[in-house]
Short mmCIF file of C-alpha atoms in Angstrom, two decimals:
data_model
loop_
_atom_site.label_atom_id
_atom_site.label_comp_id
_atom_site.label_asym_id
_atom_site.label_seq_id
_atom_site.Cartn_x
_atom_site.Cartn_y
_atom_site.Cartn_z
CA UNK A 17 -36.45 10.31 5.90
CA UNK A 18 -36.75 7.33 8.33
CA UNK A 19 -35.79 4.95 5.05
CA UNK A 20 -32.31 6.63 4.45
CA UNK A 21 -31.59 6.61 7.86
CA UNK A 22 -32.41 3.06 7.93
CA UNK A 23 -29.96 2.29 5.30
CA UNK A 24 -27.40 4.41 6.67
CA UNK A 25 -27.28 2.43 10.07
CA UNK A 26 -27.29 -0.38 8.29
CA UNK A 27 -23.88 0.70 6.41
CA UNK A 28 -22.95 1.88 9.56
CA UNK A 29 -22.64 -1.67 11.13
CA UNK A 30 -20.31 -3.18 8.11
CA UNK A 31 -16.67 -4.10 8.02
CA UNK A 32 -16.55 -0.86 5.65
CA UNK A 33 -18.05 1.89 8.10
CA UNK A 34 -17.96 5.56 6.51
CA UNK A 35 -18.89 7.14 9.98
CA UNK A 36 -16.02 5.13 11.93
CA UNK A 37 -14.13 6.72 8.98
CA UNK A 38 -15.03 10.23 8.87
CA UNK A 39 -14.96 9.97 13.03
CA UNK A 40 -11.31 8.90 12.12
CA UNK A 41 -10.02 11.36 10.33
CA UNK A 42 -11.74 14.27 12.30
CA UNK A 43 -9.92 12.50 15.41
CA UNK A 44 -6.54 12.52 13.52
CA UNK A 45 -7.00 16.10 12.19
CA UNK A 46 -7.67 17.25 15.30
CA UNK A 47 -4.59 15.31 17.32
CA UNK A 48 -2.52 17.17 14.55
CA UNK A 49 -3.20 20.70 15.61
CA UNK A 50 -6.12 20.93 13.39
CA UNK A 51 -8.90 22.22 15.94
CA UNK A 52 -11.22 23.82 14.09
CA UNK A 53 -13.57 21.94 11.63
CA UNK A 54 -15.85 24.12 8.97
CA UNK A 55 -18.33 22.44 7.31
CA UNK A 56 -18.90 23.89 3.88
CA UNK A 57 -22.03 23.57 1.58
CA UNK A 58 -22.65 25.12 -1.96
CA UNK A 59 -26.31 24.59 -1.80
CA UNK A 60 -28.54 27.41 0.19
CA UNK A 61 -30.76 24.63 0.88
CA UNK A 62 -28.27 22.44 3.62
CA UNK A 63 -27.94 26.12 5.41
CA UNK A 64 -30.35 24.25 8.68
CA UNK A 65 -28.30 20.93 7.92
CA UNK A 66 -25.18 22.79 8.91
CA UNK A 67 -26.71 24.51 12.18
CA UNK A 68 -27.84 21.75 12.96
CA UNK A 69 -24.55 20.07 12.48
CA UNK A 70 -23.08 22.54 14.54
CA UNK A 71 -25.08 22.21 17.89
CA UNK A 72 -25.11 18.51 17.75
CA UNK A 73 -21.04 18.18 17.05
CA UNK A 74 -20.44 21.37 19.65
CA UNK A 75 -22.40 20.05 22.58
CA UNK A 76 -21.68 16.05 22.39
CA UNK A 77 -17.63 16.87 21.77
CA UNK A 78 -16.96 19.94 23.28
CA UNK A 79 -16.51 18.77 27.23
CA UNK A 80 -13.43 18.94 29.43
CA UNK A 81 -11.20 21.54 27.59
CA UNK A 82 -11.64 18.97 24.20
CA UNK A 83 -13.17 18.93 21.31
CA UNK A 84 -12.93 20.24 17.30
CA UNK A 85 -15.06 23.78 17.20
CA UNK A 86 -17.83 23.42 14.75
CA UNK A 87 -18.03 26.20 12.07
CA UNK A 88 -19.96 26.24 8.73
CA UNK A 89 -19.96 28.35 5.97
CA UNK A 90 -22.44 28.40 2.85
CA UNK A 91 -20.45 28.94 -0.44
CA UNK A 92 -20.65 31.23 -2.74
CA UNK A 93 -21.95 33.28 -0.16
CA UNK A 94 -19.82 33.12 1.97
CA UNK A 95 -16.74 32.96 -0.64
CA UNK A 96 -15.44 36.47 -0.41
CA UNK A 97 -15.20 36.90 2.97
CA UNK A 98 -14.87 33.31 4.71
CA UNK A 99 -13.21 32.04 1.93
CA UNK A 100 -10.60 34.75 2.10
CA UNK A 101 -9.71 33.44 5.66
CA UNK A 102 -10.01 29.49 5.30
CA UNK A 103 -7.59 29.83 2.04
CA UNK A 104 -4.61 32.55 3.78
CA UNK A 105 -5.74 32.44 7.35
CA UNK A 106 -4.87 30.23 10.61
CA UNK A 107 -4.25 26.51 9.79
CA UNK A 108 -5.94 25.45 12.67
CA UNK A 109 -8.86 23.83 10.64
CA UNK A 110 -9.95 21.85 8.28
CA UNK A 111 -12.59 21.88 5.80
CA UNK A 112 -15.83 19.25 5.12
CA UNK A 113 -17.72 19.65 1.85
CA UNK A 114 -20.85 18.74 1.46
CA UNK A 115 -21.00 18.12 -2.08
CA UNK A 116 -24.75 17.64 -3.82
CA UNK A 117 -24.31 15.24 -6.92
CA UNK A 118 -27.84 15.82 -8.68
CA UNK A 119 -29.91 18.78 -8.45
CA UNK A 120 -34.08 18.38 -8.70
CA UNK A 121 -34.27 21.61 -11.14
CA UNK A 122 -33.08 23.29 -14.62
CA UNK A 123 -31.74 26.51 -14.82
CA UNK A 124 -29.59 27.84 -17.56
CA UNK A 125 -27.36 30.70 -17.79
CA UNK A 126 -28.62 33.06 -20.53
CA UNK A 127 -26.67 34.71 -23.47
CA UNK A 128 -26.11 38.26 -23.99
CA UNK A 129 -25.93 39.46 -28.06
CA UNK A 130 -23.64 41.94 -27.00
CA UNK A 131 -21.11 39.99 -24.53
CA UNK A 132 -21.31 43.25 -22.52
CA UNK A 133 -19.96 41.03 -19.62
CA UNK A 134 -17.49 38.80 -21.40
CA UNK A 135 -19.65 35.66 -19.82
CA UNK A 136 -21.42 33.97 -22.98
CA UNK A 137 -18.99 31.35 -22.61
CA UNK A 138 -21.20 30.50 -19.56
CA UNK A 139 -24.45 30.60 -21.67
CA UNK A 140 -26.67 27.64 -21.76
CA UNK A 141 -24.90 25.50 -19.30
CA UNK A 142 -26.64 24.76 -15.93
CA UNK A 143 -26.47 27.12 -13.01
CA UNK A 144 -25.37 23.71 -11.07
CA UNK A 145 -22.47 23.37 -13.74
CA UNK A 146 -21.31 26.99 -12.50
CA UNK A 147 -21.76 25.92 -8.95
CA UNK A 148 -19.99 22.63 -9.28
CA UNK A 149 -16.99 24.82 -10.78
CA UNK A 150 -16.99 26.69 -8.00
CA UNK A 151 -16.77 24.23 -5.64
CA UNK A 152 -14.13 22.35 -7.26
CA UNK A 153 -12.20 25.30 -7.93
CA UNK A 154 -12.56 26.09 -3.86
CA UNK A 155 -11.61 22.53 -2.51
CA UNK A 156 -8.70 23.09 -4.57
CA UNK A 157 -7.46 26.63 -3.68
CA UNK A 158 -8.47 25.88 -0.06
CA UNK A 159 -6.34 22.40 -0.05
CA UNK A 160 -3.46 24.19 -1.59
CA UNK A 161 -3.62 26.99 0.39
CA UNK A 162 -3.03 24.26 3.75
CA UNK A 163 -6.36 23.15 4.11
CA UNK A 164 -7.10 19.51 4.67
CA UNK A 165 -10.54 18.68 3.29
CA UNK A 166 -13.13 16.16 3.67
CA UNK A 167 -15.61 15.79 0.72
CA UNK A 168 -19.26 14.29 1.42
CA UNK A 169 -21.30 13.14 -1.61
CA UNK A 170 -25.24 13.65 -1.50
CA UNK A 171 -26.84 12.03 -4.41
CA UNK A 172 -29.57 14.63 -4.07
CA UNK A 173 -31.30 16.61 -1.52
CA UNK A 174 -34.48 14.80 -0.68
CA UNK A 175 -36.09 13.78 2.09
CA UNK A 176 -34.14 9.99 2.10
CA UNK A 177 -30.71 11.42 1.29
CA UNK A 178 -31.15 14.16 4.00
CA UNK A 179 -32.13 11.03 6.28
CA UNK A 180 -28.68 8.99 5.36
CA UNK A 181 -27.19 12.36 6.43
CA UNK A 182 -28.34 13.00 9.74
CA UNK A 183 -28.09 9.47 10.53
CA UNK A 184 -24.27 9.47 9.23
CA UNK A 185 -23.48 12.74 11.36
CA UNK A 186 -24.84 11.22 14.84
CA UNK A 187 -23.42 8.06 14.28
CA UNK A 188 -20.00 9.49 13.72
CA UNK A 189 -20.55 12.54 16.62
CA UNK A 190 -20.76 9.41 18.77
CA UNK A 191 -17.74 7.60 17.51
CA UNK A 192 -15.56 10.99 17.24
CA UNK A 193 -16.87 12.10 21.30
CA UNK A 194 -15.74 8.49 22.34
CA UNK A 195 -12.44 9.15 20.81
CA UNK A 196 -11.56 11.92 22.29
CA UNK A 197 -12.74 10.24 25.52
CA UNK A 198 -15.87 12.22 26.17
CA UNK A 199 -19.19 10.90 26.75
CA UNK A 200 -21.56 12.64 24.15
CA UNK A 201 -24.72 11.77 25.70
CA UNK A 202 -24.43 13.74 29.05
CA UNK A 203 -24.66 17.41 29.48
CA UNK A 204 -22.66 18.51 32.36
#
């Protein structure tokens, strides 16, 4: 955990910084009339990652009457209903995807003899084939439908990946408060 966040502040102090970046573009989003940000994951697993995003980005930006409102959602769960509402609802907000490159298990869909449910076109590839579908096919309704979106690439959820991520996040919560000219180290 320490090691990835060690690496990630490291990246953080070069010419090419992803968190000035990301701090950027939230910043820009968010001077455009986009005030709501939802951070989306398609991996039950980052479901604490995204609380946890939420309480650090809502209580370091969101001081004198500024600040992007923090919202996450965890796909496919939350496709139906959620979904339904970032594709046709408000365009106040935009949209950050946490995107999980390689997955530590093996799962395949099964066949059915029968085809009872018209899905054995499905059978044998990897559960994480399905969910990468999803997710594509989500980023891409949701950024037609009006929604700018962010996309942030995990290699793989272990403990040093997880560590370049919660370093990345603070780093750029820091950056994004001090653009919008709040201090994100006091609590008033």
């Amino acid at each position: 955990l320490v090691e990835g966040a060690r690496l990630m502040e490291k990246s953080c102090l070069e010419e090419d910084n992803i968190a000035f970046e990301y701090a950027a573009v939230r910043n820009a989003l968010y001077r455009g009339g986009k005030k709501i940000e939802i951070l989306a994951n398609f991996t039950p697993k980052l479901h604490y990652v995204s609380e946890w995003w939420k309480q650090l980005y809502g209580e370091s930006e969101g001081k004198e009457h500024k600040g992007i409102f923090p919202a996450s959602v965890d796909l496919t769960t939350d496709l139906h209903s959620m979904g339904q509402w970032i594709q046709e609802g408000e365009r106040s907000i935009f949209e950050t995807v946490l995107s999980v490159e390689n997955v530590n298990h093996r799962l395949e869909v099964p066949g059915d003899i029968e085809n009872l449910d018209g899905l054995n076109y499905l059978a044998g590839k990897r559960i994480d084939y399905v969910n990468k579908m999803a997710e594509l096919g989500t980023r891409l309704a949701h950024v037609e439908g009006g929604v700018p979106n962010i996309r942030i690439s995990i290699d793989r959820l272990d403990e040093f990946n997880i560590g370049e991520l919660l370093y990345f996040f603070e780093y750029a919560c820091g950056i994004s408060a001090y653009l919008l000219q709040v201090n994100p180290f006091n609590q008033p």
